[in-house]
Structures are given as structure tokens and as C-alpha cells.
């Protein structure tokens, strides 16, 4: 009976020890698991932060490039406008010169017409004078 009681006591003590060891192992495993999860969370956070930083830098560069492209386009358009304004001034000057030349040619033509009319009138007067002279000469003979 005493032997059975002792065996039961030893069995109980062994079971209690096993439970304690199991509890300790579980606690240690939970601690390791918690540490691994914390490390993974930190790495994940760091990766996300790095990605956000890279994204932000890329967006800033894209904005800068876009701004530079817009400025280049604006500069190009300003140069085209200046060229067109110069061309317009050249065309206006050429048109004014052509108008002045046309006016001058018109005045010359008017002068030529007036001279031709004067020459015709002079010719008519000469013919009339010759006719009058011939008439006077004929009358003098008669």
C-alpha cells in the first residue's frame, strides 16, 4: 500500500513537472514568436516607409520635370510669337513700300497722261495754225 502511494506520488510529481516544463516551453515559444512578429512588423514598417519616401522623391522629380518641360514650352512659344511678330513687321513694311511704289507709279502715269494730252492739244493747235496759214495764203493769192 505504501509502495502504491509512493508510486502515485511520484507519478503525480512527474506529471506536475511535465506540466511545468510544457508551460515553460510554451511561454518560451510564445516569447520567440512575439519577438519574430515584432521584428517582422518593424521590417514591414521600414520597407513601407522606404517605399513611401521613394514614391515621394519620384513624384517630386516628376513635378520638377513637368515644371521644366512647361517652362521650356512657354519659352519656345514666346520665341515663336517673337518670330511671327518680326515676320508681321516685315510684311507690313513690304506692303507699305509696295503701296508707296504703286502711288508713285500712279502719279507718274497721271503725269504721262497729262503730257500726252498737252502734246495732242499742241498738235491740234499746230494743225489748226497750219490750216489757218494755208487759208490766209490762199486768200492772199485770190
PDB file of N, CA, C and O in Angstrom, residues 78-104:
ATOM      1  N   UNK A  78       7.084  81.624 -76.726  1.00  0.00           N
ATOM      2  CA  UNK A  78       7.447  83.046 -76.715  1.00  0.00           C
ATOM      3  C   UNK A  78       8.365  83.358 -77.898  1.00  0.00           C
ATOM      4  O   UNK A  78       8.200  84.384 -78.572  1.00  0.00           O
ATOM      5  N   UNK A  79       9.304  82.446 -78.192  1.00  0.00           N
ATOM      6  CA  UNK A  79      10.220  82.636 -79.328  1.00  0.00           C
ATOM      7  C   UNK A  79       9.443  82.620 -80.649  1.00  0.00           C
ATOM      8  O   UNK A  79       9.689  83.437 -81.543  1.00  0.00           O
ATOM      9  N   UNK A  80       8.474  81.685 -80.771  1.00  0.00           N
ATOM     10  CA  UNK A  80       7.652  81.613 -81.993  1.00  0.00           C
ATOM     11  C   UNK A  80       6.844  82.895 -82.177  1.00  0.00           C
ATOM     12  O   UNK A  80       6.736  83.414 -83.289  1.00  0.00           O
ATOM     13  N   UNK A  81       6.268  83.398 -81.050  1.00  0.00           N
ATOM     14  CA  UNK A  81       5.477  84.635 -81.111  1.00  0.00           C
ATOM     15  C   UNK A  81       6.361  85.790 -81.573  1.00  0.00           C
ATOM     16  O   UNK A  81       5.965  86.579 -82.439  1.00  0.00           O
ATOM     17  N   UNK A  82       7.575  85.873 -81.013  1.00  0.00           N
ATOM     18  CA  UNK A  82       8.506  86.944 -81.390  1.00  0.00           C
ATOM     19  C   UNK A  82       8.844  86.850 -82.880  1.00  0.00           C
ATOM     20  O   UNK A  82       8.860  87.867 -83.590  1.00  0.00           O
ATOM     21  N   UNK A  83       9.068  85.627 -83.366  1.00  0.00           N
ATOM     22  CA  UNK A  83       9.375  85.413 -84.790  1.00  0.00           C
ATOM     23  C   UNK A  83       8.206  85.849 -85.662  1.00  0.00           C
ATOM     24  O   UNK A  83       8.384  86.526 -86.681  1.00  0.00           O
ATOM     25  N   UNK A  84       6.989  85.458 -85.242  1.00  0.00           N
ATOM     26  CA  UNK A  84       5.791  85.840 -86.002  1.00  0.00           C
ATOM     27  C   UNK A  84       5.599  87.359 -86.003  1.00  0.00           C
ATOM     28  O   UNK A  84       5.234  87.938 -87.039  1.00  0.00           O
ATOM     29  N   UNK A  85       5.873  88.005 -84.869  1.00  0.00           N
ATOM     30  CA  UNK A  85       5.751  89.463 -84.799  1.00  0.00           C
ATOM     31  C   UNK A  85       6.758  90.118 -85.739  1.00  0.00           C
ATOM     32  O   UNK A  85       6.420  91.075 -86.440  1.00  0.00           O
ATOM     33  N   UNK A  86       8.004  89.593 -85.779  1.00  0.00           N
ATOM     34  CA  UNK A  86       9.023  90.116 -86.703  1.00  0.00           C
ATOM     35  C   UNK A  86       8.575  89.945 -88.141  1.00  0.00           C
ATOM     36  O   UNK A  86       8.715  90.859 -88.964  1.00  0.00           O
ATOM     37  N   UNK A  87       8.030  88.754 -88.450  1.00  0.00           N
ATOM     38  CA  UNK A  87       7.552  88.469 -89.809  1.00  0.00           C
ATOM     39  C   UNK A  87       6.438  89.440 -90.190  1.00  0.00           C
ATOM     40  O   UNK A  87       6.411  89.956 -91.312  1.00  0.00           O
ATOM     41  N   UNK A  88       5.531  89.689 -89.244  1.00  0.00           N
ATOM     42  CA  UNK A  88       4.420  90.606 -89.490  1.00  0.00           C
ATOM     43  C   UNK A  88       4.948  92.015 -89.778  1.00  0.00           C
ATOM     44  O   UNK A  88       4.482  92.670 -90.719  1.00  0.00           O
ATOM     45  N   UNK A  89       5.941  92.458 -88.989  1.00  0.00           N
ATOM     46  CA  UNK A  89       6.531  93.793 -89.216  1.00  0.00           C
ATOM     47  C   UNK A  89       7.161  93.853 -90.601  1.00  0.00           C
ATOM     48  O   UNK A  89       7.020  94.855 -91.312  1.00  0.00           O
ATOM     49  N   UNK A  90       7.852  92.773 -90.995  1.00  0.00           N
ATOM     50  CA  UNK A  90       8.499  92.719 -92.316  1.00  0.00           C
ATOM     51  C   UNK A  90       7.446  92.804 -93.415  1.00  0.00           C
ATOM     52  O   UNK A  90       7.613  93.565 -94.383  1.00  0.00           O
ATOM     53  N   UNK A  91       6.358  92.034 -93.256  1.00  0.00           N
ATOM     54  CA  UNK A  91       5.274  92.035 -94.251  1.00  0.00           C
ATOM     55  C   UNK A  91       4.627  93.419 -94.317  1.00  0.00           C
ATOM     56  O   UNK A  91       4.365  93.934 -95.410  1.00  0.00           O
ATOM     57  N   UNK A  92       4.395  94.030 -93.139  1.00  0.00           N
ATOM     58  CA  UNK A  92       3.785  95.368 -93.111  1.00  0.00           C
ATOM     59  C   UNK A  92       4.683  96.386 -93.806  1.00  0.00           C
ATOM     60  O   UNK A  92       4.202  97.234 -94.564  1.00  0.00           O
ATOM     61  N   UNK A  93       5.999  96.291 -93.547  1.00  0.00           N
ATOM     62  CA  UNK A  93       6.955  97.223 -94.175  1.00  0.00           C
ATOM     63  C   UNK A  93       6.962  97.021 -95.691  1.00  0.00           C
ATOM     64  O   UNK A  93       6.964  97.993 -96.455  1.00  0.00           O
ATOM     65  N   UNK A  94       6.938  95.752 -96.127  1.00  0.00           N
ATOM     66  CA  UNK A  94       6.929  95.447 -97.570  1.00  0.00           C
ATOM     67  C   UNK A  94       5.642  95.970 -98.208  1.00  0.00           C
ATOM     68  O   UNK A  94       5.670  96.539 -99.306  1.00  0.00           O
ATOM     69  N   UNK A  95       4.518  95.810 -97.509  1.00  0.00           N
ATOM     70  CA  UNK A  95       3.231  96.286 -98.021  1.00  0.00           C
ATOM     71  C   UNK A  95       3.240  97.810 -98.139  1.00  0.00           C
ATOM     72  O   UNK A  95       2.764  98.365 -99.143  1.00  0.00           O
ATOM     73  N   UNK A  96       3.786  98.475 -97.125  1.00  0.00           N
ATOM     74  CA  UNK A  96       3.868  99.944 -97.157  1.00  0.00           C
ATOM     75  C   UNK A  96       4.757 100.402 -98.310  1.00  0.00           C
ATOM     76  O   UNK A  96       4.417 101.361 -99.023  1.00  0.00           O
ATOM     77  N   UNK A  97       5.885  99.708 -98.512  1.00  0.00           N
ATOM     78  CA  UNK A  97       6.795 100.054 -99.609  1.00  0.00           C
ATOM     79  C   UNK A  97       6.111  99.836-100.961  1.00  0.00           C
ATOM     80  O   UNK A  97       6.218 100.679-101.870  1.00  0.00           O
ATOM     81  N   UNK A  98       5.375  98.732-101.086  1.00  0.00           N
ATOM     82  CA  UNK A  98       4.659  98.427-102.335  1.00  0.00           C
ATOM     83  C   UNK A  98       3.583  99.476-102.589  1.00  0.00           C
ATOM     84  O   UNK A  98       3.402  99.934-103.730  1.00  0.00           O
ATOM     85  N   UNK A  99       2.878  99.897-101.538  1.00  0.00           N
ATOM     86  CA  UNK A  99       1.839 100.924-101.680  1.00  0.00           C
ATOM     87  C   UNK A  99       2.456 102.251-102.117  1.00  0.00           C
ATOM     88  O   UNK A  99       1.917 102.936-102.996  1.00  0.00           O
ATOM     89  N   UNK A 100       3.602 102.585-101.510  1.00  0.00           N
ATOM     90  CA  UNK A 100       4.291 103.833-101.870  1.00  0.00           C
ATOM     91  C   UNK A 100       4.737 103.795-103.334  1.00  0.00           C
ATOM     92  O   UNK A 100       4.577 104.783-104.072  1.00  0.00           O
ATOM     93  N   UNK A 101       5.273 102.637-103.767  1.00  0.00           N
ATOM     94  CA  UNK A 101       5.734 102.491-105.154  1.00  0.00           C
ATOM     95  C   UNK A 101       4.545 102.584-106.113  1.00  0.00           C
ATOM     96  O   UNK A 101       4.633 103.246-107.160  1.00  0.00           O
ATOM     97  N   UNK A 102       3.413 101.947-105.758  1.00  0.00           N
ATOM     98  CA  UNK A 102       2.214 101.984-106.596  1.00  0.00           C
ATOM     99  C   UNK A 102       1.702 103.418-106.711  1.00  0.00           C
ATOM    100  O   UNK A 102       1.315 103.862-107.809  1.00  0.00           O
ATOM    101  N   UNK A 103       1.722 104.159-105.594  1.00  0.00           N
ATOM    102  CA  UNK A 103       1.287 105.566-105.603  1.00  0.00           C
ATOM    103  C   UNK A 103       2.186 106.389-106.530  1.00  0.00           C
ATOM    104  O   UNK A 103       1.704 107.202-107.334  1.00  0.00           O
ATOM    105  N   UNK A 104       3.493 106.142-106.410  1.00  0.00           N
ATOM    106  CA  UNK A 104       4.475 106.857-107.252  1.00  0.00           C
ATOM    107  C   UNK A 104       4.235 106.538-108.733  1.00  0.00           C
ATOM    108  O   UNK A 104       4.241 107.444-109.584  1.00  0.00           O
TER     109      UNK A 104
END
